[in-house]
Coordinates of C-alpha atoms and ligand atoms in Angstrom, one line a residue:
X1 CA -21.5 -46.4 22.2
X2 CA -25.2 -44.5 22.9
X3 CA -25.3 -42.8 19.3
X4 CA -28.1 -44.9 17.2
X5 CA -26.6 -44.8 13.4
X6 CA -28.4 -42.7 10.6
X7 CA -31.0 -45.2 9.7
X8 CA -29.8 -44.5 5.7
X9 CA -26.0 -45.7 6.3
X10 CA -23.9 -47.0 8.8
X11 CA -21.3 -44.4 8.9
X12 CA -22.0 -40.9 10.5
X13 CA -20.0 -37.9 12.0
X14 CA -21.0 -37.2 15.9
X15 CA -20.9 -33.7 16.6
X16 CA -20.6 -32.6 20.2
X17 CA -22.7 -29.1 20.4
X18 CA -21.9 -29.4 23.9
X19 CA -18.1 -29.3 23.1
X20 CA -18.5 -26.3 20.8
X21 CA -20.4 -24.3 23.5
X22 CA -17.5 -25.1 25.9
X23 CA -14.7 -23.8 23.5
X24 CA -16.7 -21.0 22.3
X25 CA -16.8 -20.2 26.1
X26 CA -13.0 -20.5 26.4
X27 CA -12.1 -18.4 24.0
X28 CA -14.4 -15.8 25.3
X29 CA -12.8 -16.4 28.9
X30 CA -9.6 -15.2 27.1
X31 CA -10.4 -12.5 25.1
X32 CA -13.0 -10.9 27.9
X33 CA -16.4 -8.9 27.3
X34 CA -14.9 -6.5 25.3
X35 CA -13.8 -8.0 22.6
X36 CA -16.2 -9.5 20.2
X37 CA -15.8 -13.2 18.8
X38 CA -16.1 -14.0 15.3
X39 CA -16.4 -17.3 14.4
X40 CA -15.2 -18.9 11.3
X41 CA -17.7 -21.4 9.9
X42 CA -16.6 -21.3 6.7
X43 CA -16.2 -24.9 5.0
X44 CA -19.7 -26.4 6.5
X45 CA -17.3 -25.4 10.5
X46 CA -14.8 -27.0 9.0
X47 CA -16.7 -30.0 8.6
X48 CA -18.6 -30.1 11.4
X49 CA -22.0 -28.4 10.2
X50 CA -21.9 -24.3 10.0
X51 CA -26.3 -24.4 10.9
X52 CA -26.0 -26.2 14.1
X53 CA -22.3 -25.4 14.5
X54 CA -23.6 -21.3 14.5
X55 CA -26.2 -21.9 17.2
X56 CA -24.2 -23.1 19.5
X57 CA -21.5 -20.5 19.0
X58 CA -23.9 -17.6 19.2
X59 CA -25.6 -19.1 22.5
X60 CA -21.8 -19.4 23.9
X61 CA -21.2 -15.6 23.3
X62 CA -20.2 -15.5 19.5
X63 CA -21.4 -12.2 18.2
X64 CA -20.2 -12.8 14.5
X65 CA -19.6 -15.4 11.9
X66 CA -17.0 -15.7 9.0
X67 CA -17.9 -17.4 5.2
X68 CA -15.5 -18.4 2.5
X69 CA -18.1 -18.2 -0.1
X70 CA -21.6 -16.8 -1.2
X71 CA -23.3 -19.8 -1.0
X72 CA -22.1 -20.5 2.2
X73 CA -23.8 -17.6 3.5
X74 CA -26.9 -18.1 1.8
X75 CA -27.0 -21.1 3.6
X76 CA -27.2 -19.6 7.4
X77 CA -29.3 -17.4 6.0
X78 CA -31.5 -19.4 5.1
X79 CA -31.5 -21.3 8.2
X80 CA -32.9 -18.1 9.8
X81 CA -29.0 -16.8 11.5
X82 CA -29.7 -13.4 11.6
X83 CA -26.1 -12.1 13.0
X84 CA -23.5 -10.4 11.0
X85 CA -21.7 -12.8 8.6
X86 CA -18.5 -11.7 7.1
X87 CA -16.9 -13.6 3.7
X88 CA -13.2 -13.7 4.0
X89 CA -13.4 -13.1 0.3
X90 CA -14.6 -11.0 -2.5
X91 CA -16.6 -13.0 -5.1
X92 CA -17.4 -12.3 -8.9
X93 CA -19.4 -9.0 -8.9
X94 CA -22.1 -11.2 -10.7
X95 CA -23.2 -12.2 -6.7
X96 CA -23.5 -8.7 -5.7
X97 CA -27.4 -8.9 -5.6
X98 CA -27.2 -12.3 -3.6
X99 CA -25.1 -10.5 -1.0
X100 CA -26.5 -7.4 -0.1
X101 CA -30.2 -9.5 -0.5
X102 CA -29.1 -12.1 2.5
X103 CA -26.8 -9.1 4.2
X104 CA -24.0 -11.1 3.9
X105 CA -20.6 -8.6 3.9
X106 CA -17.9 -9.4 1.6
X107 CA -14.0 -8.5 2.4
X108 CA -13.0 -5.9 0.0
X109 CA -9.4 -5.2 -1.6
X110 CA -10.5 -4.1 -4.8
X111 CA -11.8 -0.9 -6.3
X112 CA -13.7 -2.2 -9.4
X113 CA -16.0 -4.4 -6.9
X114 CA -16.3 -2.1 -4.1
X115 CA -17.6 0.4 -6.8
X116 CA -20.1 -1.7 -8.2
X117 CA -21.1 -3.4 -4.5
X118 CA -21.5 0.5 -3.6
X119 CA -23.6 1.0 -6.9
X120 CA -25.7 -2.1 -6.6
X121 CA -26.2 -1.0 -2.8
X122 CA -27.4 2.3 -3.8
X123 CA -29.4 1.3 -6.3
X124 CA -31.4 -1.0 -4.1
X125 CA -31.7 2.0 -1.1
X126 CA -29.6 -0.2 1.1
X127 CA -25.9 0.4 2.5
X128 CA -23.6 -2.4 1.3
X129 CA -21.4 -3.3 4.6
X130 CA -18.1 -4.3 4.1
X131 CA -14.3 -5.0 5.6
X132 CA -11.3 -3.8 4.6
X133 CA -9.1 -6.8 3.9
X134 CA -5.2 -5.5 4.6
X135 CA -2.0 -7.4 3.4
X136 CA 0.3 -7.5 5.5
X137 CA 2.4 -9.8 4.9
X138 CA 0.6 -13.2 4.0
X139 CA 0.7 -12.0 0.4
X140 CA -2.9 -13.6 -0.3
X141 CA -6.0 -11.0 -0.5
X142 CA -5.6 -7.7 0.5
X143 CA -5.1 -3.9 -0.1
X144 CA -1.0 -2.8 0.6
X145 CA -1.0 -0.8 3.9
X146 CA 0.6 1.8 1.7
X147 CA -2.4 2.0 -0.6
X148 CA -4.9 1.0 2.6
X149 CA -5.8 5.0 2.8
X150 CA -5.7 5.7 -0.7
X151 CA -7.7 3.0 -1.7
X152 CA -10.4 4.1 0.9
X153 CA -10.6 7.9 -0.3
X154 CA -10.5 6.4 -3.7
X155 CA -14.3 4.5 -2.8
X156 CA -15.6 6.5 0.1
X157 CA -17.4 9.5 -1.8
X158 CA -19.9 6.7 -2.3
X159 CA -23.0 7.0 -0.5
X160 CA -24.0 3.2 -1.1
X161 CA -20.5 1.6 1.4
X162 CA -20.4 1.1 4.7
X163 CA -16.9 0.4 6.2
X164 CA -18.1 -1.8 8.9
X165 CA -14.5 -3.6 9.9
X166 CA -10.7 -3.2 9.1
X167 CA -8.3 -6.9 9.5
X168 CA -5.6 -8.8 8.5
X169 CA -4.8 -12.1 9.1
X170 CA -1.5 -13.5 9.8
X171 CA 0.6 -16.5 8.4
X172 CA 2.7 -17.1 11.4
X173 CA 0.7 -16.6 14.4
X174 CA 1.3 -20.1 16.2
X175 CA 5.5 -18.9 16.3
X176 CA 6.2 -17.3 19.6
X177 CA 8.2 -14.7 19.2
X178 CA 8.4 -14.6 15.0
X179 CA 10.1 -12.1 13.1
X180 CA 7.1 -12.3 10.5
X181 CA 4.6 -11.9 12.5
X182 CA 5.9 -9.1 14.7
X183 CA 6.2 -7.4 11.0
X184 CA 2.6 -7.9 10.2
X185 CA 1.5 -6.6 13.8
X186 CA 3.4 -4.1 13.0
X187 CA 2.2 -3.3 9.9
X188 CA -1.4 -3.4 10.9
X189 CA -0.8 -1.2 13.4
X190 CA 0.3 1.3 11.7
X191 CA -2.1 1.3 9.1
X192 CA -5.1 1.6 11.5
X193 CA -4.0 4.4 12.8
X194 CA -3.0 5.8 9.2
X195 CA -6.5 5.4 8.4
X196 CA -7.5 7.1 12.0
X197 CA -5.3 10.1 10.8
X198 CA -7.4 9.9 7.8
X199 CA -10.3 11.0 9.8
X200 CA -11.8 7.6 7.6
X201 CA -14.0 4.7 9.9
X202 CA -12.4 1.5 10.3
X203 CA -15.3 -0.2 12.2
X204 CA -13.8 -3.2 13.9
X205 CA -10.5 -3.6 13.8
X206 CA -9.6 -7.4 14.0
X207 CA -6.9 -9.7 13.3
X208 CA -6.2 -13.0 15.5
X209 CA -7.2 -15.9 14.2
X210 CA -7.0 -18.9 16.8
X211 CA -3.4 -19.0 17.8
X212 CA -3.1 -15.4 17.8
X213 CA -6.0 -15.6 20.0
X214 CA -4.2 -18.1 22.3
X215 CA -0.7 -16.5 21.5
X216 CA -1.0 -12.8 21.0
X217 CA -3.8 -10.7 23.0
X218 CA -2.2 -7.7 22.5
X219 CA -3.7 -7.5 18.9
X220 CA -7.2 -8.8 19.9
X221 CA -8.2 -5.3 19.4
X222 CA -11.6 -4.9 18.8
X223 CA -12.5 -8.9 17.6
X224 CA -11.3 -12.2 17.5
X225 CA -11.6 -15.0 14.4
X226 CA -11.4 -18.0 15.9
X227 CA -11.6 -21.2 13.7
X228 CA -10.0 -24.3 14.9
X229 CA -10.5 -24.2 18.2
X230 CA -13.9 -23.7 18.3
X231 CA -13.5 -27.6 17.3
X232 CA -11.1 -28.8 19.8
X233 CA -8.4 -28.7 17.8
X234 CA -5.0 -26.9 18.5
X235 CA -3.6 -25.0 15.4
X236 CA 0.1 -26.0 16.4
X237 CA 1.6 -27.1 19.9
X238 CA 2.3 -23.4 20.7
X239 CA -1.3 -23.7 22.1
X240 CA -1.7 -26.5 23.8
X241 CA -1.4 -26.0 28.1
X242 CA -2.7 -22.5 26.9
X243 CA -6.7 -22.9 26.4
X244 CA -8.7 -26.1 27.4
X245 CA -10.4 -27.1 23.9
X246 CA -12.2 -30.8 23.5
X247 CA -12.6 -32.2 20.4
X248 CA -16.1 -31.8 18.7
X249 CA -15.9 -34.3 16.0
X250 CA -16.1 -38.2 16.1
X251 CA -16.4 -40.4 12.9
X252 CA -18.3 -43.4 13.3
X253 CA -19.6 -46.2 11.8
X254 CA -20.9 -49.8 11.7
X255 CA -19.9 -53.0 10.4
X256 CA -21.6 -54.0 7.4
X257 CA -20.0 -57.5 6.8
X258 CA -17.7 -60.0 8.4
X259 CA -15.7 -62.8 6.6
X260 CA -13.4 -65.5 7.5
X261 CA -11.3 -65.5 3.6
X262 CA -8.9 -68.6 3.1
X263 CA -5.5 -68.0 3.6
X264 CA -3.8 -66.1 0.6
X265 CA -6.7 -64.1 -0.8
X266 CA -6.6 -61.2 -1.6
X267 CA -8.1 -58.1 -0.3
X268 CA -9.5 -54.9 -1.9
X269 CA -8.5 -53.3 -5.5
X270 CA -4.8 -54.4 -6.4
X271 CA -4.9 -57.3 -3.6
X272 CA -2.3 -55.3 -1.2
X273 CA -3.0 -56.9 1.0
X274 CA -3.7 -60.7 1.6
X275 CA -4.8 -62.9 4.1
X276 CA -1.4 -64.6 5.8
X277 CA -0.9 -68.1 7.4
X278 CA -2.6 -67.5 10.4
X279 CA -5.8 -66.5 9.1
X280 CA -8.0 -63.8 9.7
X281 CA -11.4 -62.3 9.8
X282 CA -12.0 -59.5 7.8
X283 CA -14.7 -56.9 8.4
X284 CA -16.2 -54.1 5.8
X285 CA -17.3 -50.5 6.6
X286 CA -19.2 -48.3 5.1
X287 CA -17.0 -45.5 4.7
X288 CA -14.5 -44.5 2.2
X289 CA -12.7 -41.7 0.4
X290 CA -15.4 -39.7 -0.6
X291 CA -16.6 -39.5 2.6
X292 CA -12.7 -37.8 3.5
X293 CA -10.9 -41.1 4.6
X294 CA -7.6 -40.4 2.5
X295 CA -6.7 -43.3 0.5
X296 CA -3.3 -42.9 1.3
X297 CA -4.0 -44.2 4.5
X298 CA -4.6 -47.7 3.2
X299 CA -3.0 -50.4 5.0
X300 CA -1.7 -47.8 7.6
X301 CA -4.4 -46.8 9.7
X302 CA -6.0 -48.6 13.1
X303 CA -10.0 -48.3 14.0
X304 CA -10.9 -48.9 17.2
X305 CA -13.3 -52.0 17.7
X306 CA -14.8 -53.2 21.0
X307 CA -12.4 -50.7 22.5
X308 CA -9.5 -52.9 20.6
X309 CA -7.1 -51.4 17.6
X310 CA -7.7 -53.0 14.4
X311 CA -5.3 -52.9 11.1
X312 CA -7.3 -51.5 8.4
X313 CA -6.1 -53.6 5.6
X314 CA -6.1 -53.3 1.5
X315 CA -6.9 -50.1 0.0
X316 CA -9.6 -48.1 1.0
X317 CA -12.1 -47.5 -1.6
X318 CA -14.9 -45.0 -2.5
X319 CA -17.3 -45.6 -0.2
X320 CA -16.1 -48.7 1.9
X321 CA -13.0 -50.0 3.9
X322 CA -12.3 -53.1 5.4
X323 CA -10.0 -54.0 8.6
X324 CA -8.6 -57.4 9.6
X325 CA -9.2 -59.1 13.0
X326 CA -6.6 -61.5 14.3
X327 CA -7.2 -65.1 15.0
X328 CA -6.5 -67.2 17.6
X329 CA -4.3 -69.7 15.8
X330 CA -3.0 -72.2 18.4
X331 CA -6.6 -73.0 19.4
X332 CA -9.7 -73.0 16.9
X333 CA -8.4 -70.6 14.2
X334 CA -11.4 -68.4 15.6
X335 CA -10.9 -64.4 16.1
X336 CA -9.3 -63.6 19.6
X337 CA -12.8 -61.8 19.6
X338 CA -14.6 -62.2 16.6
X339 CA -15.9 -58.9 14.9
X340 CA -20.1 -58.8 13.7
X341 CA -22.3 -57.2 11.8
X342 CA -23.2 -54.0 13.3
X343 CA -20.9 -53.9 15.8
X344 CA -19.2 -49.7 16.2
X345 CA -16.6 -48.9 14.7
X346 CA -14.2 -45.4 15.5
X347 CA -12.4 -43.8 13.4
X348 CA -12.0 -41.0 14.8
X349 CA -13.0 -40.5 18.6
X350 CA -12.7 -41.9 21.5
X351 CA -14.2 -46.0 22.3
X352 CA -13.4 -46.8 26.0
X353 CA -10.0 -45.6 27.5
X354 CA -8.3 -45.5 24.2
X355 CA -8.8 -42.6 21.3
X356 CA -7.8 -41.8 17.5
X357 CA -7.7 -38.1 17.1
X358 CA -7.7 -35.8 13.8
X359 CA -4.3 -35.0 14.8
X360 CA -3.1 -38.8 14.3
X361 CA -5.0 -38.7 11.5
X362 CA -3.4 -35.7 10.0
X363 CA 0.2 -36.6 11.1
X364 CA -0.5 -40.0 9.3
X365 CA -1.5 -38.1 6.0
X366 CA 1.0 -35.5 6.3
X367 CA -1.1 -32.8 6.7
X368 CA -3.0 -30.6 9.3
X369 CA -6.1 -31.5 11.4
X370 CA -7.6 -28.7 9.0
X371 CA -7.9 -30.8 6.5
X372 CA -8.8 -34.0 8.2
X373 CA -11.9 -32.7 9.5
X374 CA -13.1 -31.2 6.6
X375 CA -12.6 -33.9 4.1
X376 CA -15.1 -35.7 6.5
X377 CA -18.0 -33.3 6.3
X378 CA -17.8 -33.8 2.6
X379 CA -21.0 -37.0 2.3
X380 CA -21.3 -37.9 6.2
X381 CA -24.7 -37.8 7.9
X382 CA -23.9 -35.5 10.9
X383 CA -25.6 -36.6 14.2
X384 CA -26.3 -34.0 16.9
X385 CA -25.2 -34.7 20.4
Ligands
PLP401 C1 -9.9 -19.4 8.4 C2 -9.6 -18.1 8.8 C3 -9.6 -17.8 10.2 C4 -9.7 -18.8 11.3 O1 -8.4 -19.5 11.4 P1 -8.1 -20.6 12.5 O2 -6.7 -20.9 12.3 O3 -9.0 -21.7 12.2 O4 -8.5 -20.0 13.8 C5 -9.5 -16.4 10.5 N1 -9.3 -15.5 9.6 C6 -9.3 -15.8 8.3 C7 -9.1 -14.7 7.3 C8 -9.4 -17.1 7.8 O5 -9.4 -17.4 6.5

């Protein structure tokens, strides 16, 4: 491993900025010069840092970025990221004056904020850009495409509102050929051009988000929100074979302590796990669920060691874990290759020709890749490569 650790704590996310570039390229190989990219770097890039994470997008091709929250924004912003950021989101119409201040556009769906946005806006000599969030079909934020052209007469005498994009995002994109989703491309469709007879702006019209990228170019329209494969991850196996995406995110650390406990004892809260006949050395590390390493993982994970799998064994706790090595018991009772202090540990990443990925990770915990990476951007030092 040629990382050095943070010099604070042994335990560290590696980002590969290289790897972003490459899969911001990819995406922009498949959706061609006319079509914008947005990029959703909402949740710190899910996990993987939205400052650095943003740079390396925009210098791949990425013309736009997406926010889930104010502060989110604020925070680019503040890093000196002077492209267009959209929030996927309204927000309380207390944070009005923080958006249109930092030119960060919110996603509108309601008439009450889009009023007062337009108001505040006004009031401040400044236009208050904004997207028209449509629900088609996902049933989460969103004006009805029955009421899309209604709602926009109902907001557009204002002088302070700017419609600067139209979208809708889908819930089934990664099905081939699903009924839903055909409804909801459907659906958009329709009410684009409803808006269009409407003599009203849409701006950019958008919808795919990473498998509909992949999946569905017909609705690439005028800009794509990619997410998740900006990170090397796959939304479902629909896409894989279909873009070339490397992982950017490995999760790293270093042993802090090595033991050789008599037979029996017990390990970690609740002793669940104990030391058997044979003996065995037990190793700490620094990293534990509030760094994202699910504690229902305990006593059901590997870490890769010296290029070797390890059993992590007893529950993982706050901010530490520890894994077992096996002995050697017919000779010395020693550790087939004993583990030390400071030696690497991967636990998620690649360590010589073998490799835990985010998507073991998730199928271990039930869940999606999603969540696996952005669980470890919650306390992780992030380290640039
Ligand atoms: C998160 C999000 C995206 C990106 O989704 P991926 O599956 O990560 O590509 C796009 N659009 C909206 C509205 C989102 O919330």
């Amino acid at each position: 491993m040629q990382v050095t650790s943070p010099d604070d704590r042994w335990a560290w996310e590696e980002i590969d900025l290289g790897a972003v570039r490459r899969n911001t390229h990819a995406f922009k190989q498949i959706i061609g010069s006319r079509v914008q990219l947005m990029c959703a770097v909402k949740a710190d890039a899910y996990g993987h840092g939205a400052v650095a994470c943003t740079k390396a997008m925009h210098s791949a091709g990425a013309t736009q970025f997406a926010v889930a929250t104010v502060a989110e924004g604020v925070e680019l912003r503040q890093a000196g990221i002077e492209w267009p950021i959209l929030m996927l989101n309204q927000c309380p119409v207390e944070s009005i004056d923080t958006l249109l201040e930092n030119d960060i556009m919110p996603s509108i769906y309601e008439v009450e904020f889009a009023l007062a946005y337009g108001e505040r806006a006004a009031a401040l000599n400044k236009v208050g850009k904004y997207h028209l969030a449509v629900d088609t079909g996902m049933t989460r934020i969103g004006v009805t495409p029955q009421d899309a052209v209604e709602f926009r007469q109902t907001i557009d005498f204002h002088r302070g509102l700017e419609c600067a994009g139209t979208f809708t995002h889908f819930a089934t994109a990664d099905a081939p050929g699903d009924w839903d989703f055909e409804l909801q491309a459907n659906r958009f469709a329709e009410t684009v051009q409803a808006l269009r007879d409407a003599r009203l702006e849409t701006g950019l019209v958008h919808c795919d988000n990473t498998p509909g990228t992949v999946l569905h170019p017909k609705q690439h329209f005028d800009m794509c929100r990619a997410g998740i494969g900006l990170y090397g991850l796959h939304p479902a196996d629909t896409t894989r074979g279909r873009i070339q995406l490397e992982p950017v995110m490995s999760v790293r650390a270093r042993v802090i302590r090595t033991t050789y406990p008599q037979v029996g004892a017990g390990v970690g809260y609740g002793a669940t796990w104990r030391v058997p006949a044979r003996g065995m050395q037990v190793a700490t590390v620094p990293v534990g669920y509030a760094d994202g390493l699910a504690r229902d993982l305990s006593n059901r994970m590997e870490v890769l060691v010296n290029g070797r799998r390890m059993q992590q064994v007893g529950r993982i706790c706050m901010d530490q874990f520890m894994f077992a090595v096996p002995v050697n018991t017919a000779r010395t009772y020693q550790p087939v290759s004993p583990v030390g202090v400071g030696d690497y540990v991967t636990i998620i990443g690649r360590d010589g020709d073998d490799e835990i990925t985010a998507d073991d990770m998730a199928a271990a915990r039930n869940t999606i890749n999603y969540e696996v990476t952005c669980d470890f951007g919650l306390r992780l030092e992030k380290i640039y490569v």
